């Protein structure tokens, strides 16, 4: 009796063992397949983010190009005469008038500094040194460089 029972159990176990092993194998395959799908989804997310970054960069480049073109057109339009004589005269005189006014103001301030140094008892040399500072030196160096480099570029262009 025990042999029969034991034989039946062993027979059943041997019959179910391959099915159980197949089930375990399929479970492992499904886990592996899910992991592969998760990796594929993660890869697609990264690729999508990269593509969105490329689209954003190209949109920024297009916007910058458009902005530069608009800026060029605005500058070109400012230099075009309007056809209204008084407006054109005013437009062409604004920069020189402001430049002359600022130069007059600068010269007046330096003259006042020079006279104040003389009135304080400084000699002519000390008064000049008091009126002429390193900031003035840097300012005039910039102005001279601007004008002389402008002449060089004008010669190169023509």
Coordinates of N, CA and C in Angstrom, one line a residue, residues 29-45:
X29 N 11.3 34.7 -17.4 CA 11.3 35.4 -18.7 C 10.4 36.6 -18.7
X30 N 9.3 36.5 -18.0 CA 8.4 37.7 -17.9 C 9.0 38.8 -17.1
X31 N 9.7 38.5 -16.1 CA 10.5 39.5 -15.3 C 11.5 40.1 -16.2
X32 N 12.2 39.3 -16.9 CA 13.3 39.8 -17.8 C 12.7 40.7 -18.9
X33 N 11.6 40.2 -19.5 CA 10.9 41.0 -20.5 C 10.4 42.3 -20.0
X34 N 9.8 42.3 -18.7 CA 9.4 43.6 -18.1 C 10.6 44.5 -17.9
X35 N 11.7 44.0 -17.4 CA 12.9 44.8 -17.2 C 13.4 45.4 -18.5
X36 N 13.3 44.6 -19.6 CA 13.8 45.1 -20.9 C 12.8 46.2 -21.4
X37 N 11.5 46.0 -21.2 CA 10.6 47.0 -21.6 C 10.8 48.3 -20.8
X38 N 11.0 48.1 -19.5 CA 11.3 49.3 -18.6 C 12.6 50.1 -19.2
X39 N 13.6 49.3 -19.5 CA 14.8 49.9 -20.1 C 14.5 50.6 -21.4
X40 N 13.7 50.0 -22.2 CA 13.3 50.6 -23.5 C 12.5 51.9 -23.3
X41 N 11.6 51.9 -22.3 CA 10.8 53.1 -22.0 C 11.7 54.2 -21.5
X42 N 12.7 53.8 -20.6 CA 13.6 54.8 -20.1 C 14.5 55.4 -21.2
X43 N 14.9 54.5 -22.1 CA 15.7 55.0 -23.3 C 14.9 55.9 -24.1
X44 N 13.6 55.6 -24.4 CA 12.7 56.5 -25.2 C 12.5 57.8 -24.5
X45 N 12.4 57.8 -23.1 CA 12.3 59.0 -22.4 C 13.5 59.9 -22.6

